[in-house]
Amino acid sequence: MLRMNGNECDAAGRTIREYLKQAGYEESRVAVERNGVIVPKASYGDTVLADGDEIEVVSFVGGG
């Protein structure tokens, strides 16, 4: 298990890209932090989530 935005999540073994798609996130509108380090968007398809990871997904919202 890993923690995704503070909640336990069974996403170990998936890439960040796979997780974002499955969870309904629009990849171009989020930033992902893994274990305290921002993951470059170019690495989403290569970065495999592992047990014990702490992941934060932040969505960008426009407005005024």
Tab-separated table of N, CA, C and O in Angstrom:
chain	number	residue	atom	x	y	z
A	1	MET	N	0.839	-1.188	0.000
A	1	MET	CA	0.000	0.000	0.000
A	1	MET	C	0.879	1.245	0.000
A	1	MET	O	1.980	1.240	0.507
A	2	LEU	N	0.334	2.286	-0.568
A	2	LEU	CA	1.003	3.573	-0.532
A	2	LEU	C	-0.027	4.604	-0.102
A	2	LEU	O	-1.199	4.286	0.072
A	3	ARG	N	0.428	5.833	0.107
A	3	ARG	CA	-0.479	6.899	0.506
A	3	ARG	C	-0.592	7.891	-0.642
A	3	ARG	O	0.403	8.389	-1.133
A	4	MET	N	-1.818	8.150	-1.056
A	4	MET	CA	-2.112	9.071	-2.137
A	4	MET	C	-2.958	10.193	-1.556
A	4	MET	O	-4.078	9.962	-1.094
A	5	ASN	N	-2.390	11.397	-1.526
A	5	ASN	CA	-3.082	12.556	-0.938
A	5	ASN	C	-3.585	12.251	0.474
A	5	ASN	O	-4.689	12.617	0.852
A	6	GLY	N	-2.763	11.536	1.243
A	6	GLY	CA	-3.079	11.256	2.638
A	6	GLY	C	-3.931	10.031	2.885
A	6	GLY	O	-4.168	9.670	4.035
A	7	ASN	N	-4.388	9.353	1.828
A	7	ASN	CA	-5.234	8.167	1.981
A	7	ASN	C	-4.522	6.928	1.471
A	7	ASN	O	-3.809	6.997	0.461
A	8	GLU	N	-4.746	5.797	2.137
A	8	GLU	CA	-4.152	4.555	1.672
A	8	GLU	C	-4.719	4.209	0.303
A	8	GLU	O	-5.905	4.403	0.036
A	9	CYS	N	-3.851	3.703	-0.567
A	9	CYS	CA	-4.226	3.429	-1.951
A	9	CYS	C	-3.479	2.188	-2.421
A	9	CYS	O	-2.289	2.042	-2.161
A	10	ASP	N	-4.175	1.324	-3.117
A	10	ASP	CA	-3.561	0.104	-3.648
A	10	ASP	C	-3.179	0.318	-5.112
A	10	ASP	O	-3.772	-0.270	-6.009
A	11	ALA	N	-2.213	1.198	-5.355
A	11	ALA	CA	-1.791	1.515	-6.722
A	11	ALA	C	-0.358	1.076	-6.992
A	11	ALA	O	0.191	1.384	-8.051
A	12	ALA	N	0.254	0.358	-6.064
A	12	ALA	CA	1.630	-0.096	-6.255
A	12	ALA	C	1.707	-0.953	-7.518
A	12	ALA	O	0.814	-1.750	-7.805
A	13	GLY	N	2.780	-0.748	-8.284
A	13	GLY	CA	2.992	-1.491	-9.511
A	13	GLY	C	2.487	-0.768	-10.750
A	13	GLY	O	2.825	-1.149	-11.863
A	14	ARG	N	1.686	0.278	-10.579
A	14	ARG	CA	1.214	1.079	-11.709
A	14	ARG	C	2.139	2.276	-11.893
A	14	ARG	O	2.741	2.747	-10.940
A	15	THR	N	2.187	2.783	-13.111
A	15	THR	CA	2.929	4.018	-13.325
A	15	THR	C	2.063	5.188	-12.875
A	15	THR	O	0.840	5.050	-12.718
A	16	ILE	N	2.693	6.322	-12.700
A	16	ILE	CA	1.933	7.522	-12.351
A	16	ILE	C	0.908	7.806	-13.443
A	16	ILE	O	-0.250	8.111	-13.148
A	17	ARG	N	1.294	7.686	-14.699
A	17	ARG	CA	0.369	7.939	-15.817
A	17	ARG	C	-0.843	7.014	-15.737
A	17	ARG	O	-1.980	7.442	-15.914
A	18	GLU	N	-0.615	5.735	-15.466
A	18	GLU	CA	-1.732	4.783	-15.354
A	18	GLU	C	-2.660	5.170	-14.207
A	18	GLU	O	-3.880	5.138	-14.359
A	19	TYR	N	-2.066	5.531	-13.072
A	19	TYR	CA	-2.892	5.919	-11.931
A	19	TYR	C	-3.723	7.156	-12.246
A	19	TYR	O	-4.927	7.188	-11.980
A	20	LEU	N	-3.101	8.186	-12.816
A	20	LEU	CA	-3.818	9.423	-13.115
A	20	LEU	C	-4.985	9.169	-14.062
A	20	LEU	O	-6.088	9.692	-13.859
A	21	LYS	N	-4.761	8.369	-15.087
A	21	LYS	CA	-5.819	8.061	-16.048
A	21	LYS	C	-6.964	7.319	-15.358
A	21	LYS	O	-8.130	7.666	-15.531
A	22	GLN	N	-6.627	6.309	-14.570
A	22	GLN	CA	-7.641	5.505	-13.878
A	22	GLN	C	-8.437	6.347	-12.891
A	22	GLN	O	-9.636	6.165	-12.733
A	23	ALA	N	-7.774	7.311	-12.258
A	23	ALA	CA	-8.424	8.146	-11.253
A	23	ALA	C	-9.172	9.330	-11.860
A	23	ALA	O	-9.835	10.079	-11.141
A	24	GLY	N	-9.056	9.519	-13.181
A	24	GLY	CA	-9.792	10.581	-13.847
A	24	GLY	C	-9.120	11.942	-13.848
A	24	GLY	O	-9.766	12.949	-14.147
A	25	TYR	N	-7.829	11.978	-13.538
A	25	TYR	CA	-7.094	13.242	-13.586
A	25	TYR	C	-6.698	13.568	-15.020
A	25	TYR	O	-6.375	12.668	-15.792
A	26	GLU	N	-6.690	14.836	-15.373
A	26	GLU	CA	-6.169	15.290	-16.659
A	26	GLU	C	-4.688	15.599	-16.437
A	26	GLU	O	-4.339	16.544	-15.725
A	27	GLU	N	-3.840	14.799	-17.029
A	27	GLU	CA	-2.397	14.872	-16.776
A	27	GLU	C	-1.826	16.274	-16.945
A	27	GLU	O	-0.948	16.688	-16.194
A	28	SER	N	-2.334	17.027	-17.909
A	28	SER	CA	-1.793	18.365	-18.172
A	28	SER	C	-2.177	19.371	-17.089
A	28	SER	O	-1.624	20.464	-17.035
A	29	ARG	N	-3.110	19.014	-16.207
A	29	ARG	CA	-3.603	19.954	-15.201
A	29	ARG	C	-3.238	19.554	-13.775
A	29	ARG	O	-3.867	20.013	-12.822
A	30	VAL	N	-2.227	18.687	-13.627
A	30	VAL	CA	-1.811	18.270	-12.289
A	30	VAL	C	-0.298	18.341	-12.141
A	30	VAL	O	0.444	18.339	-13.128
A	31	ALA	N	0.130	18.370	-10.902
A	31	ALA	CA	1.536	18.183	-10.537
A	31	ALA	C	1.565	17.013	-9.563
A	31	ALA	O	0.645	16.841	-8.759
A	32	VAL	N	2.612	16.204	-9.651
A	32	VAL	CA	2.719	15.027	-8.785
A	32	VAL	C	4.024	15.101	-8.000
A	32	VAL	O	5.090	15.346	-8.562
A	33	GLU	N	3.898	14.877	-6.699
A	33	GLU	CA	5.060	14.813	-5.819
A	33	GLU	C	5.142	13.391	-5.285
A	33	GLU	O	4.147	12.838	-4.818
A	34	ARG	N	6.328	12.798	-5.378
A	34	ARG	CA	6.559	11.443	-4.868
A	34	ARG	C	7.646	11.509	-3.814
A	34	ARG	O	8.776	11.894	-4.096
A	35	ASN	N	7.286	11.149	-2.603
A	35	ASN	CA	8.232	11.135	-1.488
A	35	ASN	C	8.971	12.466	-1.349
A	35	ASN	O	10.174	12.513	-1.132
A	36	GLY	N	8.212	13.559	-1.513
A	36	GLY	CA	8.759	14.892	-1.292
A	36	GLY	C	9.474	15.515	-2.480
A	36	GLY	O	10.015	16.606	-2.367
A	37	VAL	N	9.466	14.828	-3.632
A	37	VAL	CA	10.156	15.329	-4.824
A	37	VAL	C	9.152	15.435	-5.973
A	37	VAL	O	8.427	14.472	-6.259
A	38	ILE	N	9.124	16.591	-6.649
A	38	ILE	CA	8.245	16.766	-7.802
A	38	ILE	C	8.698	15.837	-8.925
A	38	ILE	O	9.886	15.780	-9.255
A	39	VAL	N	7.747	15.119	-9.507
A	39	VAL	CA	8.045	14.221	-10.624
A	39	VAL	C	7.812	14.984	-11.930
A	39	VAL	O	6.715	15.508	-12.149
A	40	PRO	N	8.810	15.056	-12.811
A	40	PRO	CA	8.605	15.726	-14.101
A	40	PRO	C	7.532	15.000	-14.922
A	40	PRO	O	7.484	13.765	-14.925
A	41	LYS	N	6.689	15.757	-15.611
A	41	LYS	CA	5.626	15.152	-16.419
A	41	LYS	C	6.183	14.134	-17.410
A	41	LYS	O	5.541	13.116	-17.681
A	42	ALA	N	7.358	14.380	-17.941
A	42	ALA	CA	7.966	13.461	-18.905
A	42	ALA	C	8.261	12.092	-18.285
A	42	ALA	O	8.441	11.112	-19.013
A	43	SER	N	8.271	12.007	-16.960
A	43	SER	CA	8.578	10.745	-16.271
A	43	SER	C	7.333	9.999	-15.794
A	43	SER	O	7.455	8.905	-15.240
A	44	TYR	N	6.149	10.552	-15.997
A	44	TYR	CA	4.923	9.908	-15.496
A	44	TYR	C	4.750	8.492	-16.035
A	44	TYR	O	4.296	7.605	-15.324
A	45	GLY	N	5.101	8.256	-17.284
A	45	GLY	CA	4.937	6.936	-17.880
A	45	GLY	C	5.999	5.940	-17.465
A	45	GLY	O	5.830	4.733	-17.650
A	46	ASP	N	7.101	6.422	-16.892
A	46	ASP	CA	8.214	5.555	-16.491
A	46	ASP	C	8.323	5.364	-14.989
A	46	ASP	O	9.065	4.494	-14.535
A	47	THR	N	7.620	6.181	-14.220
A	47	THR	CA	7.736	6.137	-12.765
A	47	THR	C	6.702	5.172	-12.193
A	47	THR	O	5.489	5.430	-12.269
A	48	VAL	N	7.182	4.061	-11.650
A	48	VAL	CA	6.306	3.032	-11.101
A	48	VAL	C	6.120	3.279	-9.609
A	48	VAL	O	7.092	3.442	-8.864
A	49	LEU	N	4.863	3.304	-9.194
A	49	LEU	CA	4.538	3.504	-7.784
A	49	LEU	C	4.868	2.241	-6.996
A	49	LEU	O	4.682	1.125	-7.486
A	50	ALA	N	5.365	2.431	-5.773
A	50	ALA	CA	5.797	1.302	-4.950
A	50	ALA	C	5.176	1.377	-3.553
A	50	ALA	O	4.797	2.456	-3.093
A	51	ASP	N	5.073	0.220	-2.915
A	51	ASP	CA	4.592	0.184	-1.539
A	51	ASP	C	5.413	1.148	-0.692
A	51	ASP	O	6.635	1.222	-0.832
A	52	GLY	N	4.731	1.900	0.146
A	52	GLY	CA	5.400	2.837	1.036
A	52	GLY	C	5.561	4.239	0.470
A	52	GLY	O	5.935	5.149	1.206
A	53	ASP	N	5.301	4.423	-0.827
A	53	ASP	CA	5.409	5.760	-1.416
A	53	ASP	C	4.390	6.708	-0.790
A	53	ASP	O	3.293	6.303	-0.415
A	54	GLU	N	4.774	7.972	-0.699
A	54	GLU	CA	3.878	9.060	-0.287
A	54	GLU	C	3.702	9.939	-1.511
A	54	GLU	O	4.657	10.575	-1.967
A	55	ILE	N	2.509	9.957	-2.069
A	55	ILE	CA	2.217	10.673	-3.305
A	55	ILE	C	1.229	11.797	-3.029
A	55	ILE	O	0.245	11.606	-2.312
A	56	GLU	N	1.501	12.947	-3.602
A	56	GLU	CA	0.554	14.066	-3.562
A	56	GLU	C	0.266	14.477	-5.003
A	56	GLU	O	1.186	14.697	-5.787
A	57	VAL	N	-1.015	14.530	-5.351
A	57	VAL	CA	-1.446	14.990	-6.665
A	57	VAL	C	-2.159	16.316	-6.445
A	57	VAL	O	-3.136	16.383	-5.695
A	58	VAL	N	-1.658	17.356	-7.092
A	58	VAL	CA	-2.240	18.688	-6.953
A	58	VAL	C	-2.829	19.091	-8.298
A	58	VAL	O	-2.130	19.079	-9.306
A	59	SER	N	-4.125	19.433	-8.296
A	59	SER	CA	-4.797	19.874	-9.520
A	59	SER	C	-4.758	21.388	-9.617
A	59	SER	O	-4.934	22.091	-8.611
A	60	PHE	N	-4.538	21.864	-10.833
A	60	PHE	CA	-4.561	23.295	-11.096
A	60	PHE	C	-5.971	23.699	-11.481
A	60	PHE	O	-6.591	23.061	-12.318
A	61	VAL	N	-6.466	24.755	-10.866
A	61	VAL	CA	-7.818	25.233	-11.129
A	61	VAL	C	-7.739	26.701	-11.515
A	61	VAL	O	-7.106	27.502	-10.822
A	62	GLY	N	-8.372	27.048	-12.624
A	62	GLY	CA	-8.392	28.439	-13.053
A	62	GLY	C	-9.641	29.139	-12.523
A	62	GLY	O	-10.582	28.507	-12.052
A	63	GLY	N	-9.632	30.396	-12.560
A	63	GLY	CA	-10.791	31.138	-12.104
A	63	GLY	C	-10.401	32.578	-11.795
A	63	GLY	O	-9.252	32.965	-11.889
A	64	GLY	N	-11.378	33.301	-11.380
A	64	GLY	CA	-11.013	34.682	-11.102
A	64	GLY	C	-11.996	35.388	-10.249
A	64	GLY	O	-12.778	35.046	-9.508
